[in-house]
PDB file of C-alpha atoms in Angstrom:
ATOM      1  CA  GLN N 285       5.789  15.857   5.775  1.00  0.00           C
ATOM      2  CA  VAL N 286       5.807  12.917   3.403  1.00  0.00           C
ATOM      3  CA  GLN N 287       4.646  12.922  -0.205  1.00  0.00           C
ATOM      4  CA  LEU N 288       3.642   9.615  -1.763  1.00  0.00           C
ATOM      5  CA  VAL N 289       3.281   8.765  -5.458  1.00  0.00           C
ATOM      6  CA  GLU N 290       1.943   5.386  -6.565  1.00  0.00           C
ATOM      7  CA  SER N 291       2.532   3.692  -9.889  1.00  0.00           C
ATOM      8  CA  GLY N 292       2.062   0.298 -11.493  1.00  0.00           C
ATOM      9  CA  GLY N 293      -1.692  -0.116 -11.620  1.00  0.00           C
ATOM     10  CA  GLY N 294      -3.535  -1.343 -14.662  1.00  0.00           C
ATOM     11  CA  LEU N 295      -5.704  -4.030 -16.171  1.00  0.00           C
ATOM     12  CA  VAL N 296      -4.801  -7.672 -15.586  1.00  0.00           C
ATOM     13  CA  GLN N 297      -6.559 -10.972 -16.172  1.00  0.00           C
ATOM     14  CA  PRO N 298      -7.630 -13.186 -13.271  1.00  0.00           C
ATOM     15  CA  GLY N 299      -4.688 -15.211 -12.056  1.00  0.00           C
ATOM     16  CA  GLY N 300      -2.229 -12.604 -13.244  1.00  0.00           C
ATOM     17  CA  SER N 301       0.231 -10.453 -11.353  1.00  0.00           C
ATOM     18  CA  LEU N 302       0.924  -6.772 -10.854  1.00  0.00           C
ATOM     19  CA  ARG N 303       3.519  -4.882  -8.913  1.00  0.00           C
ATOM     20  CA  LEU N 304       2.645  -1.534  -7.373  1.00  0.00           C
ATOM     21  CA  SER N 305       5.285   0.943  -6.326  1.00  0.00           C
ATOM     22  CA  CYS N 306       5.143   3.916  -4.019  1.00  0.00           C
ATOM     23  CA  ALA N 307       7.833   6.575  -4.097  1.00  0.00           C
ATOM     24  CA  ALA N 308       8.134   8.668  -0.966  1.00  0.00           C
ATOM     25  CA  SER N 309       9.741  12.034  -0.470  1.00  0.00           C
ATOM     26  CA  GLY N 310      10.255  13.950   2.719  1.00  0.00           C
ATOM     27  CA  SER N 311      11.939  13.270   5.995  1.00  0.00           C
ATOM     28  CA  TYR N 312      12.113  10.343   8.379  1.00  0.00           C
ATOM     29  CA  PHE N 313      10.847   7.749   5.902  1.00  0.00           C
ATOM     30  CA  SER N 314      12.507   4.976   7.877  1.00  0.00           C
ATOM     31  CA  THR N 315      10.407   5.776  10.939  1.00  0.00           C
ATOM     32  CA  TYR N 316       7.041   5.349   9.224  1.00  0.00           C
ATOM     33  CA  THR N 317       4.881   2.271   9.032  1.00  0.00           C
ATOM     34  CA  MET N 318       4.068   1.944   5.350  1.00  0.00           C
ATOM     35  CA  GLY N 319       0.913   0.398   4.067  1.00  0.00           C
ATOM     36  CA  TRP N 320      -1.204  -0.301   1.040  1.00  0.00           C
ATOM     37  CA  TYR N 321      -4.959   0.155   1.222  1.00  0.00           C
ATOM     38  CA  ARG N 322      -7.644  -0.341  -1.361  1.00  0.00           C
ATOM     39  CA  GLN N 323     -11.116   0.958  -1.938  1.00  0.00           C
ATOM     40  CA  ALA N 324     -13.628  -0.598  -4.278  1.00  0.00           C
ATOM     41  CA  PRO N 325     -16.736   1.290  -5.431  1.00  0.00           C
ATOM     42  CA  GLY N 326     -19.315   1.425  -2.674  1.00  0.00           C
ATOM     43  CA  LYS N 327     -16.990  -0.116  -0.112  1.00  0.00           C
ATOM     44  CA  GLN N 328     -14.851   1.181   2.720  1.00  0.00           C
ATOM     45  CA  ARG N 329     -11.138   1.576   2.353  1.00  0.00           C
ATOM     46  CA  GLU N 330      -9.358  -1.486   3.707  1.00  0.00           C
ATOM     47  CA  LEU N 331      -5.811  -2.403   4.579  1.00  0.00           C
ATOM     48  CA  VAL N 332      -4.176  -4.965   2.297  1.00  0.00           C
ATOM     49  CA  ALA N 333      -0.607  -4.896   3.560  1.00  0.00           C
ATOM     50  CA  ALA N 334       1.621  -3.060   5.992  1.00  0.00           C
ATOM     51  CA  VAL N 335       5.288  -3.075   6.917  1.00  0.00           C
ATOM     52  CA  THR N 336       6.652  -1.450  10.037  1.00  0.00           C
ATOM     53  CA  SER N 337       9.878   0.470  10.385  1.00  0.00           C
ATOM     54  CA  GLY N 338      11.364  -2.726  11.803  1.00  0.00           C
ATOM     55  CA  GLY N 339      10.278  -4.820   8.844  1.00  0.00           C
ATOM     56  CA  SER N 340       7.336  -6.667  10.374  1.00  0.00           C
ATOM     57  CA  THR N 341       4.524  -7.267   7.920  1.00  0.00           C
ATOM     58  CA  ASN N 342       0.789  -7.659   8.267  1.00  0.00           C
ATOM     59  CA  TYR N 343      -1.815  -8.910   5.804  1.00  0.00           C
ATOM     60  CA  PRO N 344      -5.537  -9.621   6.032  1.00  0.00           C
ATOM     61  CA  ASP N 345      -6.631 -13.161   5.274  1.00  0.00           C
ATOM     62  CA  SER N 346      -8.097 -12.055   1.944  1.00  0.00           C
ATOM     63  CA  VAL N 347      -4.637 -11.439   0.449  1.00  0.00           C
ATOM     64  CA  LYS N 348      -2.343 -13.515   2.653  1.00  0.00           C
ATOM     65  CA  GLY N 349      -0.146 -15.745   0.534  1.00  0.00           C
ATOM     66  CA  ARG N 350      -0.870 -13.750  -2.628  1.00  0.00           C
ATOM     67  CA  PHE N 351       0.372 -10.248  -1.822  1.00  0.00           C
ATOM     68  CA  THR N 352       3.816  -9.270  -0.573  1.00  0.00           C
ATOM     69  CA  ILE N 353       4.827  -5.857   0.697  1.00  0.00           C
ATOM     70  CA  SER N 354       8.434  -4.717   0.776  1.00  0.00           C
ATOM     71  CA  ARG N 355      10.271  -1.514   1.539  1.00  0.00           C
ATOM     72  CA  ASP N 356      13.591  -0.103   0.397  1.00  0.00           C
ATOM     73  CA  THR N 357      14.566   2.496   2.945  1.00  0.00           C
ATOM     74  CA  ALA N 358      17.563   3.753   1.004  1.00  0.00           C
ATOM     75  CA  LYS N 359      15.410   4.438  -2.059  1.00  0.00           C
ATOM     76  CA  LYS N 360      12.368   5.527  -0.032  1.00  0.00           C
ATOM     77  CA  MET N 361      10.223   3.044  -1.918  1.00  0.00           C
ATOM     78  CA  VAL N 362       7.482   0.633  -0.942  1.00  0.00           C
ATOM     79  CA  SER N 363       6.243  -2.061  -3.275  1.00  0.00           C
ATOM     80  CA  LEU N 364       3.304  -4.416  -3.343  1.00  0.00           C
ATOM     81  CA  GLN N 365       3.670  -7.599  -5.362  1.00  0.00           C
ATOM     82  CA  MET N 366       0.246  -8.990  -6.153  1.00  0.00           C
ATOM     83  CA  ASN N 367      -0.056 -12.519  -7.490  1.00  0.00           C
ATOM     84  CA  SER N 368      -2.994 -14.774  -8.305  1.00  0.00           C
ATOM     85  CA  LEU N 369      -5.203 -11.744  -8.712  1.00  0.00           C
ATOM     86  CA  LYS N 370      -8.953 -12.118  -8.476  1.00  0.00           C
ATOM     87  CA  PRO N 371     -11.773  -9.924  -9.790  1.00  0.00           C
ATOM     88  CA  GLU N 372     -12.539  -8.977  -6.188  1.00  0.00           C
ATOM     89  CA  ASP N 373      -9.092  -7.377  -5.955  1.00  0.00           C
ATOM     90  CA  THR N 374     -10.335  -4.662  -8.301  1.00  0.00           C
ATOM     91  CA  ALA N 375     -10.056  -1.331  -6.515  1.00  0.00           C
ATOM     92  CA  VAL N 376      -8.122   1.890  -6.258  1.00  0.00           C
ATOM     93  CA  TYR N 377      -4.952   1.146  -4.299  1.00  0.00           C
ATOM     94  CA  TYR N 378      -3.474   3.778  -2.024  1.00  0.00           C
ATOM     95  CA  CYS N 379      -0.068   4.052  -0.425  1.00  0.00           C
ATOM     96  CA  ASN N 380      -0.029   5.194   3.186  1.00  0.00           C
ATOM     97  CA  ALA N 381       2.628   6.372   5.614  1.00  0.00           C
ATOM     98  CA  VAL N 382       1.884   6.678   9.318  1.00  0.00           C
ATOM     99  CA  ARG N 383       3.751   7.284  12.513  1.00  0.00           C
ATOM    100  CA  VAL N 384       2.841   8.432  16.029  1.00  0.00           C
ATOM    101  CA  ILE N 385       5.130  10.870  17.790  1.00  0.00           C
ATOM    102  CA  PHE N 386       4.354  11.925  21.359  1.00  0.00           C
ATOM    103  CA  GLY N 387       0.727  10.959  20.909  1.00  0.00           C
ATOM    104  CA  THR N 388       0.279  12.822  17.631  1.00  0.00           C
ATOM    105  CA  ARG N 389      -0.571  10.744  14.569  1.00  0.00           C
ATOM    106  CA  TYR N 390       1.000  11.720  11.268  1.00  0.00           C
ATOM    107  CA  ASP N 391      -0.869  10.098   8.376  1.00  0.00           C
ATOM    108  CA  TYR N 392      -0.139  10.615   4.668  1.00  0.00           C
ATOM    109  CA  TRP N 393      -1.763   9.242   1.512  1.00  0.00           C
ATOM    110  CA  GLY N 394      -0.914   8.965  -2.123  1.00  0.00           C
ATOM    111  CA  GLN N 395      -3.350   9.801  -4.894  1.00  0.00           C
ATOM    112  CA  GLY N 396      -4.160   6.175  -5.655  1.00  0.00           C
ATOM    113  CA  THR N 397      -3.712   3.872  -8.615  1.00  0.00           C
ATOM    114  CA  GLN N 398      -6.438   1.805 -10.271  1.00  0.00           C
ATOM    115  CA  VAL N 399      -6.146  -1.972 -10.383  1.00  0.00           C
ATOM    116  CA  THR N 400      -8.691  -3.810 -12.504  1.00  0.00           C
ATOM    117  CA  VAL N 401      -8.820  -7.596 -12.615  1.00  0.00           C
ATOM    118  CA  SER N 402     -10.997  -8.748 -15.452  1.00  0.00           C
ATOM    119  CA  SER N 403     -11.016 -11.090 -18.405  1.00  0.00           C
TER     120      SER N 403
END
């Protein structure tokens, strides 16, 4: 099992920056694909960034060039640097860990952290 705890959310003005962190505990952290998702009121949860165990990253067009995901395997940490924030980035952000072993998907979520972009 993996336990995930997010931190770093808050209120920021449009154009500002925030850095989210996710601390993981448990085994085999290095084997998980780590991701950040967000969910705004009335909307579905969506992926905003992911990094594989090999270090490959993936971003949707909505955040590409503004958000950067990174992982520190030794510290079992994943971070999301968010720059040039927009009001539409307002959401609860969730850390996710996923891996598939012998056809079985193991999927873990943090409790979420609120990000509000507003003047």
